[in-house]
Coordinates of N, CA and C and ligand atoms in Angstrom, one line a residue:
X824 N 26.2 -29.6 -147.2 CA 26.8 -28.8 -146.2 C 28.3 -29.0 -146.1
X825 N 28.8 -28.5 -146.9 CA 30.4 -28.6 -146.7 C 31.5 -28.7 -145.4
X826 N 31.0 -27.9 -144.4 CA 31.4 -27.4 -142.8 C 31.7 -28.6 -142.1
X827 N 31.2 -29.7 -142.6 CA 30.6 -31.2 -142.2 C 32.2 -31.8 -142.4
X828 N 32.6 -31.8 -143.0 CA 33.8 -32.6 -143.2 C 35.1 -32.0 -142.8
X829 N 35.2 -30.5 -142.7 CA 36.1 -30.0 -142.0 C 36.9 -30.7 -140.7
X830 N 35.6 -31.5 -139.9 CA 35.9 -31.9 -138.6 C 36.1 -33.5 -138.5
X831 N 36.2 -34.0 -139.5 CA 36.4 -35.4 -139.9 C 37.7 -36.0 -139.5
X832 N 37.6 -36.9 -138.8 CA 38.8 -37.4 -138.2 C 39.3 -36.6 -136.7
X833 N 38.8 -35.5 -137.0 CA 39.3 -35.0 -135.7 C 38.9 -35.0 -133.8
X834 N 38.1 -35.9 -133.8 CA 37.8 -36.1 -132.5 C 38.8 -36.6 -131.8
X835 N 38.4 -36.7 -130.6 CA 39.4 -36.9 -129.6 C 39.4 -38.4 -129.5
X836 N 41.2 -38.8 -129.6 CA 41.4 -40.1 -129.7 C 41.8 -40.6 -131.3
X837 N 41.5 -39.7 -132.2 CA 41.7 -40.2 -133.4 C 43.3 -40.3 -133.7
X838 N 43.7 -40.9 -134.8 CA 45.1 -41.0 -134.7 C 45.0 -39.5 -136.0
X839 N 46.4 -39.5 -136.4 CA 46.5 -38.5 -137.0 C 45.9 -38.6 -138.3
X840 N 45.7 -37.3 -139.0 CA 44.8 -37.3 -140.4 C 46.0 -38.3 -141.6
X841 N 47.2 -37.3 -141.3 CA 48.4 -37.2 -142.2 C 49.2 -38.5 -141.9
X842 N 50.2 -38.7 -143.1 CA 51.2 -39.4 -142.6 C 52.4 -39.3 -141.5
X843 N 52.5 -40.4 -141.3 CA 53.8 -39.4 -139.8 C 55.2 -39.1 -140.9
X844 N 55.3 -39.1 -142.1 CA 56.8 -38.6 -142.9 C 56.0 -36.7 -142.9
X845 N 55.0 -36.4 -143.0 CA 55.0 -34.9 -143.1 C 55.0 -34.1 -142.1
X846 N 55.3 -34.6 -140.7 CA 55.6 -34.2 -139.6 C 57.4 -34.6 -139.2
X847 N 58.0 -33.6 -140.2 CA 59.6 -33.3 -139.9 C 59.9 -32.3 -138.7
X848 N 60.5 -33.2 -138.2 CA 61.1 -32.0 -137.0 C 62.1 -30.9 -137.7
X849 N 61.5 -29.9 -136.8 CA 62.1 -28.4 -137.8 C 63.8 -28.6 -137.1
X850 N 64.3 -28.1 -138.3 CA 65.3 -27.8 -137.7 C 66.1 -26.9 -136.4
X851 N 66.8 -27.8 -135.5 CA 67.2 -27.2 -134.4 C 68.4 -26.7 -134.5
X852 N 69.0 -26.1 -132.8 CA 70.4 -25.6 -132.7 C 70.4 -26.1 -131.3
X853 N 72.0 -26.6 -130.8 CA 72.2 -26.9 -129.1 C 72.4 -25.4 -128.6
X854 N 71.8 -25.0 -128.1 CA 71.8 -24.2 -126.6 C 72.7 -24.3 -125.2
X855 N 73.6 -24.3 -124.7 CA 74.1 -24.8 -123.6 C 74.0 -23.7 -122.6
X856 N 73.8 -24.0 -121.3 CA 73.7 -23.3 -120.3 C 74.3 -23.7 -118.8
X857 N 74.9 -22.7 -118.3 CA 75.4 -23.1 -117.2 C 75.2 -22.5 -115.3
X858 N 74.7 -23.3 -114.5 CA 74.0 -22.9 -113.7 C 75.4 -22.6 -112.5
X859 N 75.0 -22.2 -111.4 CA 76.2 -21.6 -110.2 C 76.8 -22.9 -109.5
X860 N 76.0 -24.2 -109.9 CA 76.7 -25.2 -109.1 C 77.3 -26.0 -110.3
X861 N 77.6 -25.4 -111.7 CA 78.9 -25.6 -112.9 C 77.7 -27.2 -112.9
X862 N 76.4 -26.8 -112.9 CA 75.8 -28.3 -113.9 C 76.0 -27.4 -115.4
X863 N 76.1 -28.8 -116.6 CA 76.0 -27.8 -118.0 C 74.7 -28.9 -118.5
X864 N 73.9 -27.8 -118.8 CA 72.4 -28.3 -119.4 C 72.4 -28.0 -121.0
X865 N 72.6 -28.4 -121.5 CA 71.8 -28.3 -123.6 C 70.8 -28.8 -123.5
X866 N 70.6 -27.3 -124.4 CA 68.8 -28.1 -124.6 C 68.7 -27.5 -126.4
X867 N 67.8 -28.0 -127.2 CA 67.9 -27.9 -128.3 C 66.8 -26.9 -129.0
X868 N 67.0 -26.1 -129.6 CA 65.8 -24.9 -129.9 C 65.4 -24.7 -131.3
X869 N 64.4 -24.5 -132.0 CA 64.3 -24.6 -133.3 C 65.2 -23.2 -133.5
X870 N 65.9 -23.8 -135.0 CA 66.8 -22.8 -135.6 C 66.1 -21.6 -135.3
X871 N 64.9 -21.0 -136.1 CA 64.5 -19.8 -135.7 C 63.7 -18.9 -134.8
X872 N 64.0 -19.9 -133.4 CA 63.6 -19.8 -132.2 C 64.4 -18.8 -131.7
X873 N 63.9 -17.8 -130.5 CA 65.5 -17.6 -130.1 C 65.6 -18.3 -128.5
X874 N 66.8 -18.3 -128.1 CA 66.7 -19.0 -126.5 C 66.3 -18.2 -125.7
X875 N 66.0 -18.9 -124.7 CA 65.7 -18.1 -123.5 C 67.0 -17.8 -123.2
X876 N 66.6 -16.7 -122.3 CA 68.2 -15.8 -121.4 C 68.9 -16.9 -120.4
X877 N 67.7 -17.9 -120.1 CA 67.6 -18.4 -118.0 C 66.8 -19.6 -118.4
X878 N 67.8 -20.5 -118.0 CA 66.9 -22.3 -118.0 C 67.3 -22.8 -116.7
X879 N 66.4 -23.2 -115.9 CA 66.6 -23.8 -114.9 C 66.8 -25.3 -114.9
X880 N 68.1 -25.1 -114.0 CA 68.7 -26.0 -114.2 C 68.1 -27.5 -113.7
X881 N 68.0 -28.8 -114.7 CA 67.3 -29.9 -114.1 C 67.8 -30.7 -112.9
X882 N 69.4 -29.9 -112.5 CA 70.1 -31.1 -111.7 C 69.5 -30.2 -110.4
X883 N 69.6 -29.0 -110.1 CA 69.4 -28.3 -109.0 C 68.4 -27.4 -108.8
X884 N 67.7 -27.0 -110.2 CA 66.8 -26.2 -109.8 C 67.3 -24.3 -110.0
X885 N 68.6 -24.4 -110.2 CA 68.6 -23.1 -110.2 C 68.7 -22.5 -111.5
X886 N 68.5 -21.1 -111.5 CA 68.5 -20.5 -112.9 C 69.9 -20.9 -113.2
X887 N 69.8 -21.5 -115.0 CA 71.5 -21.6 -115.4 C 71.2 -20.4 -116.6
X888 N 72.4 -20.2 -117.1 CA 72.2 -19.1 -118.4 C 73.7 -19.3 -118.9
X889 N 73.8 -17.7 -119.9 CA 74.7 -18.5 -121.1 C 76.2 -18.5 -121.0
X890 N 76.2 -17.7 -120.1 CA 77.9 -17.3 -120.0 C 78.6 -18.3 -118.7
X891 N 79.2 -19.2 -119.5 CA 79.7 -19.8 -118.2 C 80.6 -19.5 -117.2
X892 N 81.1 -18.1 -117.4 CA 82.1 -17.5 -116.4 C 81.1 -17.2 -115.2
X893 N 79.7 -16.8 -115.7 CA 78.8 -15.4 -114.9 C 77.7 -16.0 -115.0
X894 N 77.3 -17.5 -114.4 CA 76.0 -17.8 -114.4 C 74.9 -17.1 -113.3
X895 N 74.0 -17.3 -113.8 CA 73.0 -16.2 -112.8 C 72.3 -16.4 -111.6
X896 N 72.0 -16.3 -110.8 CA 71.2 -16.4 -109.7 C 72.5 -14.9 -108.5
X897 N 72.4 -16.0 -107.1 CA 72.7 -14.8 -106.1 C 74.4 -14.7 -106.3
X898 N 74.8 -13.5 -106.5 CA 75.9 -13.3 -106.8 C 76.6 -12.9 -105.4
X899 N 77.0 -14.9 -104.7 CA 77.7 -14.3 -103.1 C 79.2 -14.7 -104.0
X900 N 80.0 -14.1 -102.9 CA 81.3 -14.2 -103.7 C 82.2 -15.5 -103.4
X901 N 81.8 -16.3 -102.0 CA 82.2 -17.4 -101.4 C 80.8 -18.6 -102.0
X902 N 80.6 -19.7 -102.4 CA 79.7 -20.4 -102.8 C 79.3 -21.0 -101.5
X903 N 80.3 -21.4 -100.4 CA 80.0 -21.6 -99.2 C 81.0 -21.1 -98.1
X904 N 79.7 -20.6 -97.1 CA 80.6 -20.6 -95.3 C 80.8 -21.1 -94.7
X905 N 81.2 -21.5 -93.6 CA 81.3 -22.0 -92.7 C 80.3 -21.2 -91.3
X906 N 79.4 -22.0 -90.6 CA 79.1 -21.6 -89.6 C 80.2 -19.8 -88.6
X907 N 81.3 -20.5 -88.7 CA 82.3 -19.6 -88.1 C 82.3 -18.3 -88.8
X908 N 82.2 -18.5 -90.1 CA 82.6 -17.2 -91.2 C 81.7 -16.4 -90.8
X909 N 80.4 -16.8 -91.3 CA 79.2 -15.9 -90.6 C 79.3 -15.5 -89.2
X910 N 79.5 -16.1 -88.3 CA 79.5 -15.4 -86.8 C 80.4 -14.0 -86.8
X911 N 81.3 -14.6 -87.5 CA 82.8 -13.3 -87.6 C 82.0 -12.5 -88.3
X912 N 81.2 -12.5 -89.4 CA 80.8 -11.0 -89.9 C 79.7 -10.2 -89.0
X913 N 79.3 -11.5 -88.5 CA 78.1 -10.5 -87.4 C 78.9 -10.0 -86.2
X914 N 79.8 -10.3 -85.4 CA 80.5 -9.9 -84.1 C 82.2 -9.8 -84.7
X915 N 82.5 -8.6 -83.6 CA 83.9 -8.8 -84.3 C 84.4 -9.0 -83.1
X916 N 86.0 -9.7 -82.8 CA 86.8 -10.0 -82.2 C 86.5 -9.9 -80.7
X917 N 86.6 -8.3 -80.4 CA 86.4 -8.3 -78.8 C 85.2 -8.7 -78.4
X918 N 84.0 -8.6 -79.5 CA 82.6 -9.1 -78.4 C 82.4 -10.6 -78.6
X919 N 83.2 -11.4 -79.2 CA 83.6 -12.3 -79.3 C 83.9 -12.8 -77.8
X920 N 85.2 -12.4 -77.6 CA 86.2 -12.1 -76.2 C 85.1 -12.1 -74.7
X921 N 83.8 -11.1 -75.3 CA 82.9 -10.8 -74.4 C 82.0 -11.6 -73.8
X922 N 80.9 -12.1 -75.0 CA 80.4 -13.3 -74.9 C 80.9 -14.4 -74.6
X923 N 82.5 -14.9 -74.7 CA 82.8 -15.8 -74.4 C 83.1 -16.1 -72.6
X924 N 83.2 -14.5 -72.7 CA 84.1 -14.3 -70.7 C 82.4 -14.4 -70.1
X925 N 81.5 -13.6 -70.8 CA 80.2 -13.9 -70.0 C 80.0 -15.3 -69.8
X926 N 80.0 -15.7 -70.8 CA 79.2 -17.5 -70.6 C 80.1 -18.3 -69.4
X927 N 81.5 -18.0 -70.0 CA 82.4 -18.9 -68.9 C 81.8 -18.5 -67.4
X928 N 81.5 -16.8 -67.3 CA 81.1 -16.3 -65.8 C 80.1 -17.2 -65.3
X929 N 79.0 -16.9 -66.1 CA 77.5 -18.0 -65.8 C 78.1 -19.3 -65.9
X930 N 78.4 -20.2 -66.4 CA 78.9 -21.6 -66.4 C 79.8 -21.8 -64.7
X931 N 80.6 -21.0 -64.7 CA 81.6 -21.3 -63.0 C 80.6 -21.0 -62.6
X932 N 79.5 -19.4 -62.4 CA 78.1 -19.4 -61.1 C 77.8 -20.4 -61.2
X933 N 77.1 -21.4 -62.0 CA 76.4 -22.7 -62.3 C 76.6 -23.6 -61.3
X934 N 78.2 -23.7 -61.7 CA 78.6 -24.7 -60.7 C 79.0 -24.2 -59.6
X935 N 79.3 -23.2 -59.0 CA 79.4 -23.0 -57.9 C 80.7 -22.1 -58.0
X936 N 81.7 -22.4 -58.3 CA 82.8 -21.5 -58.7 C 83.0 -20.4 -58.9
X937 N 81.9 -19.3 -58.7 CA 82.2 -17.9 -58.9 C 82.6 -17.5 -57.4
Ligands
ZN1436 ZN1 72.6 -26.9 -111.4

């Protein structure tokens, strides 16, 4: 029964059939990618692999990709605000003015001063 020896050596736990010299690693290429917080990630891909578009990045988690001018994820145009920035885009100046004259009103009632 020939079928019989097909599976020889191969159970689980066995070391390998072959020698370890006919397991050549295929030839690669470096890939470099770059994510919104400018980490740069290489990673290496078989020559006739193609890359992925989007590798997330290992330092933060975010998608990095290829173009390092225009890495990908949310395209805000500030990387960070300040608490203050945001309030200014939700209220503008006068209701600013408003809520501030309210609160001071209620704070003097508070204490007595109105
Ligand atoms: Zn990153």
């Amino acid at each position: 029964m020939p079928s019989g020896n097909v599976i020889r050596g191969s159970r689980i736990g066995s070391g390998p059939e072959r020698p370890a010299e006919r397991y050549k690693p295929a030839p690669r290429r470096a890939v470099t990618y770059w994510c919104r917080n400018d980490h740069v990630t290489e990673i290496r891909v078989a020559l006739d692999a193609e890359e992925p578009a989007v590798w997330d990045c290992p330092r933060c988690g975010l998608p990095a990709g290829r173009d390092a001018d225009n890495p990908p994820g949310r395209a805000r145009p500030e990387p960070y605000k300040t608490h203050l920035a945001y309030v200014k885009e939700r209220r503008s100046e006068a209701e600013g003015e408003a809520i501030l004259a309210e609160a001071l009103a209620a704070l003097r009632r508070r204490r007595g001063r109105a």
